Short mmCIF file of C-alpha atoms in Angstrom, two decimals:
data_model
loop_
_atom_site.label_atom_id
_atom_site.label_comp_id
_atom_site.label_asym_id
_atom_site.label_seq_id
_atom_site.Cartn_x
_atom_site.Cartn_y
_atom_site.Cartn_z
CA UNK R 1 49.05 78.25 35.37
CA UNK R 2 45.83 80.52 35.36
CA UNK R 3 42.67 79.17 33.39
CA UNK R 4 42.95 81.86 30.70
CA UNK R 5 46.74 80.13 29.95
CA UNK R 6 45.94 76.95 30.21
CA UNK R 7 42.29 77.09 28.54
CA UNK R 8 44.43 78.54 25.35
CA UNK R 9 47.11 76.18 25.02
CA UNK R 10 44.62 72.86 25.42
CA UNK R 11 42.72 74.83 22.48
CA UNK R 12 45.59 75.21 20.42
CA UNK R 13 46.90 71.77 21.11
CA UNK R 14 43.88 69.94 20.16
CA UNK R 15 43.28 72.55 17.29
CA UNK R 16 46.21 72.29 15.52
CA UNK R 17 46.23 68.47 16.53
CA UNK R 18 50.12 68.78 17.46
CA UNK R 19 52.02 67.16 20.60
CA UNK R 20 52.90 69.62 23.42
CA UNK R 21 56.24 68.65 23.24
CA UNK R 22 57.97 66.36 20.80
CA UNK R 23 60.94 63.69 21.70
CA UNK R 24 62.38 63.43 17.81
CA UNK R 25 65.91 62.31 17.35
CA UNK R 26 66.59 63.04 21.36
CA UNK R 27 65.79 66.30 21.89
CA UNK R 28 65.11 67.50 25.64
CA UNK R 29 62.83 69.75 27.22
CA UNK R 30 64.07 72.99 29.06
CA UNK R 31 62.26 75.66 30.55
CA UNK R 32 62.88 79.06 31.98
CA UNK R 33 60.36 80.47 34.83
CA UNK R 34 60.14 83.08 36.59
CA UNK R 35 57.34 83.88 39.27
CA UNK R 36 56.70 86.90 41.70
CA UNK R 37 53.53 87.76 43.39
CA UNK R 38 52.31 90.00 39.96
CA UNK R 39 54.25 87.75 37.42
CA UNK R 40 53.79 83.83 36.23
CA UNK R 41 56.40 83.36 33.68
CA UNK R 42 57.35 79.97 31.70
CA UNK R 43 58.76 79.33 28.58
CA UNK R 44 60.18 75.78 27.19
CA UNK R 45 62.35 75.14 24.62
CA UNK R 46 63.96 72.15 22.85
CA UNK R 47 67.66 71.27 23.23
CA UNK R 48 68.82 69.56 20.11
CA UNK R 49 72.45 68.57 20.81
CA UNK R 50 73.43 71.23 17.75
CA UNK R 51 75.36 74.07 19.70
CA UNK R 52 74.55 76.71 17.75
CA UNK R 53 71.24 75.80 17.09
CA UNK R 54 70.59 75.57 21.11
CA UNK R 55 72.47 78.78 21.44
CA UNK R 56 70.07 80.99 19.75
CA UNK R 57 66.65 79.03 21.09
CA UNK R 58 68.31 79.46 24.42
CA UNK R 59 68.54 83.12 23.78
CA UNK R 60 65.15 83.43 22.15
CA UNK R 61 63.55 82.04 25.17
CA UNK R 62 65.24 84.01 27.69
CA UNK R 63 64.84 87.16 25.59
CA UNK R 64 61.19 86.59 25.70
CA UNK R 65 61.17 85.90 29.49
CA UNK R 66 63.07 89.30 29.58
CA UNK R 67 60.58 91.22 27.98
CA UNK R 68 57.48 90.10 29.29
CA UNK R 69 59.03 90.94 32.74
CA UNK R 70 60.05 94.44 31.45
CA UNK R 71 56.84 94.94 29.92
CA UNK R 72 54.50 94.07 32.87
CA UNK R 73 56.93 93.70 36.01
CA UNK R 74 55.93 97.59 36.88
CA UNK R 75 51.99 97.54 35.68
CA UNK R 76 49.55 98.01 38.32
CA UNK R 77 48.01 94.71 40.08
CA UNK R 78 45.57 93.05 38.42
CA UNK R 79 44.66 91.04 41.46
CA UNK R 80 45.77 87.88 39.05
CA UNK R 81 49.50 87.36 37.93
CA UNK R 82 50.33 88.66 34.27
CA UNK R 83 51.29 85.34 32.90
CA UNK R 84 53.46 83.53 30.05
CA UNK R 85 53.59 80.29 29.07
CA UNK R 86 55.09 79.17 25.91
CA UNK R 87 55.13 75.71 24.65
CA UNK R 88 56.63 74.19 21.73
CA UNK R 89 56.52 71.11 19.16
CA UNK R 90 58.96 70.20 16.41
CA UNK R 91 58.59 68.23 13.44
CA UNK R 92 61.44 67.54 10.37
CA UNK R 93 61.35 67.34 7.31
CA UNK R 94 64.62 65.51 6.77
CA UNK R 95 67.09 64.52 10.13
CA UNK R 96 69.19 67.68 9.04
CA UNK R 97 66.25 70.20 8.87
CA UNK R 98 63.89 71.34 11.95
CA UNK R 99 61.41 73.20 12.44
CA UNK R 100 60.10 74.40 15.94
CA UNK R 101 56.64 75.72 16.42
CA UNK R 102 56.16 78.00 19.53
CA UNK R 103 52.48 78.20 21.04
CA UNK R 104 52.78 81.16 23.54
CA UNK R 105 49.77 82.36 25.69
CA UNK R 106 49.71 85.15 27.86
CA UNK R 107 47.08 86.77 29.87
CA UNK R 108 47.75 90.66 30.60
CA UNK R 109 44.23 91.59 31.68
CA UNK R 110 40.86 91.71 29.84
CA UNK R 111 38.14 89.08 28.94
CA UNK R 112 40.64 86.39 27.58
CA UNK R 113 44.12 85.98 26.87
CA UNK R 114 46.26 86.10 24.08
CA UNK R 115 47.80 83.35 21.84
CA UNK R 116 50.37 83.21 19.23
CA UNK R 117 52.06 80.84 17.04
CA UNK R 118 55.28 81.56 15.95
CA UNK R 119 57.81 79.06 14.18
CA UNK R 120 61.70 78.79 13.67
CA UNK R 121 63.29 76.69 10.99
CA UNK R 122 67.13 75.55 11.17
CA UNK R 123 69.84 73.63 8.96
CA UNK R 124 70.93 71.31 11.49
CA UNK R 125 74.24 70.84 9.61
CA UNK R 126 75.11 74.53 9.76
CA UNK R 127 72.87 75.67 12.37
CA UNK R 128 71.68 77.99 10.26
CA UNK R 129 68.13 79.48 9.99
CA UNK R 130 65.74 78.75 6.98
CA UNK R 131 63.72 81.79 6.33
CA UNK R 132 60.77 81.61 3.70
CA UNK R 133 62.94 83.04 1.44
CA UNK R 134 65.46 80.03 1.28
CA UNK R 135 62.88 77.51 0.91
CA UNK R 136 61.46 78.22 -2.85
CA UNK R 137 63.42 79.54 -5.90
CA UNK R 138 60.60 81.72 -6.66
CA UNK R 139 58.73 83.03 -3.61
CA UNK R 140 56.42 85.27 -5.30
CA UNK R 141 54.86 81.90 -7.29
CA UNK R 142 54.88 80.19 -3.82
CA UNK R 143 52.87 82.76 -2.12
CA UNK R 144 50.33 82.58 -4.88
CA UNK R 145 50.52 79.11 -4.58
CA UNK R 146 50.07 78.91 -0.93
CA UNK R 147 47.51 81.80 -0.89
CA UNK R 148 45.11 80.10 -3.00
CA UNK R 149 45.68 76.54 -1.63
CA UNK R 150 44.85 78.10 2.10
CA UNK R 151 42.02 80.17 0.96
CA UNK R 152 40.44 77.00 -0.20
CA UNK R 153 41.09 74.77 2.51
CA UNK R 154 40.11 77.14 5.16
CA UNK R 155 36.66 78.36 3.15
CA UNK R 156 35.72 74.65 3.57
CA UNK R 157 37.14 73.91 6.93
CA UNK R 158 36.15 76.88 8.79
CA UNK R 159 32.35 76.12 8.63
CA UNK R 160 29.95 78.78 10.41
CA UNK R 161 33.24 80.83 11.27
CA UNK R 162 33.75 81.61 7.88
CA UNK R 163 34.25 85.39 7.53
CA UNK R 164 35.37 86.29 3.76
CA UNK R 165 37.02 89.69 4.30
CA UNK R 166 38.70 88.12 6.86
CA UNK R 167 40.08 85.02 5.23
CA UNK R 168 41.15 86.76 2.04
CA UNK R 169 43.29 89.58 4.00
CA UNK R 170 44.73 86.66 5.89
CA UNK R 171 45.47 84.82 2.86
CA UNK R 172 46.66 87.25 0.30
CA UNK R 173 50.01 86.38 -1.36
CA UNK R 174 51.95 88.30 1.16
CA UNK R 175 55.36 86.96 2.63
CA UNK R 176 53.71 88.09 6.21
CA UNK R 177 51.02 85.90 6.21
CA UNK R 178 52.93 83.02 5.52
CA UNK R 179 55.72 83.80 7.64
CA UNK R 180 54.80 80.92 10.55
CA UNK R 181 55.71 78.05 8.63
CA UNK R 182 57.19 74.54 9.66
CA UNK R 183 58.62 72.01 6.83
CA UNK R 184 57.22 68.59 7.48
CA UNK R 185 58.15 65.20 5.97
CA UNK R 186 55.47 65.83 3.22
CA UNK R 187 55.46 69.62 2.30
CA UNK R 188 54.97 72.69 4.63
CA UNK R 189 52.52 73.47 7.41
CA UNK R 190 51.27 77.09 7.49
CA UNK R 191 49.99 78.03 10.91
CA UNK R 192 47.45 81.51 10.95
CA UNK R 193 47.06 83.52 14.42
CA UNK R 194 43.72 84.09 15.83
CA UNK R 195 41.93 86.46 14.19
CA UNK R 196 44.05 86.45 10.93
CA UNK R 197 41.69 84.41 9.15
CA UNK R 198 38.62 84.06 11.49
CA UNK R 199 36.82 85.76 14.44
CA UNK R 200 38.86 84.67 17.74
CA UNK R 201 36.42 82.03 18.36
CA UNK R 202 37.48 79.96 15.91
CA UNK R 203 41.35 80.01 17.20
CA UNK R 204 44.28 79.52 15.28
CA UNK R 205 44.42 77.73 12.31
CA UNK R 206 46.61 75.05 9.91
CA UNK R 207 46.96 74.25 6.75
CA UNK R 208 49.02 71.44 5.47
CA UNK R 209 50.19 71.73 1.65
CA UNK R 210 51.90 69.15 0.12
CA UNK R 211 55.10 69.21 -2.10
CA UNK R 212 53.64 68.26 -5.13
CA UNK R 213 51.35 71.14 -4.89
CA UNK R 214 53.93 73.52 -4.68
CA UNK R 215 56.08 72.35 -7.91
CA UNK R 216 55.81 75.81 -9.74
CA UNK R 217 57.30 77.41 -7.09
CA UNK R 218 60.67 75.76 -7.23
CA UNK R 219 60.92 73.95 -3.78
CA UNK R 220 64.40 73.38 -2.62
CA UNK R 221 64.09 69.67 -2.71
CA UNK R 222 67.35 69.31 -0.47
CA UNK R 223 64.99 70.58 2.39
CA UNK R 224 63.15 67.45 2.13
CA UNK R 225 66.15 64.91 1.14
CA UNK R 226 65.29 65.09 -2.10
#
């Protein structure tokens, strides 16, 4: 693993204060890896024991590897490998709801690497994906509540990295701004990409919103076992 990718994943893990892998309810780690003289690719993913979820997650991992290889396999030699490394953590609001947080670091040239935080949430009974639209009875209200809550929280936490224009744009009440989410026993966890709400040096940001703060949006309480 290159310095660029190792550094990004380390910063991400520390900043988000979540483990690289989780072993909740007997989840097991699997990895797809490919290495050539020009490419170094490793994508980790969990095996949960739910056949539908495992098939979907494995397909996502293999597609990520194929896409990176197809995109950069024929690019000019950089002198160092093009690199992709994906790790993950998991959270559960109940045993029957699983959120996977994907942390993808890559290096494709330039002064620094790239980092992206994405998430997928599953109903472990049916194996179906749970979208943000499925979490609330009133998504517009939820977006307004999350926008205000995150703006206030990040204004306090960003310190010297605070940038008013970036923060207001990145937390505007639009579904895309809150598409990287995980359900936790206490509520919902929102992940913001580098550059989304603050300069690159601030890294990724995370805000935990308690369930009671979302009451006006009508959260589907069954997702929290209530």
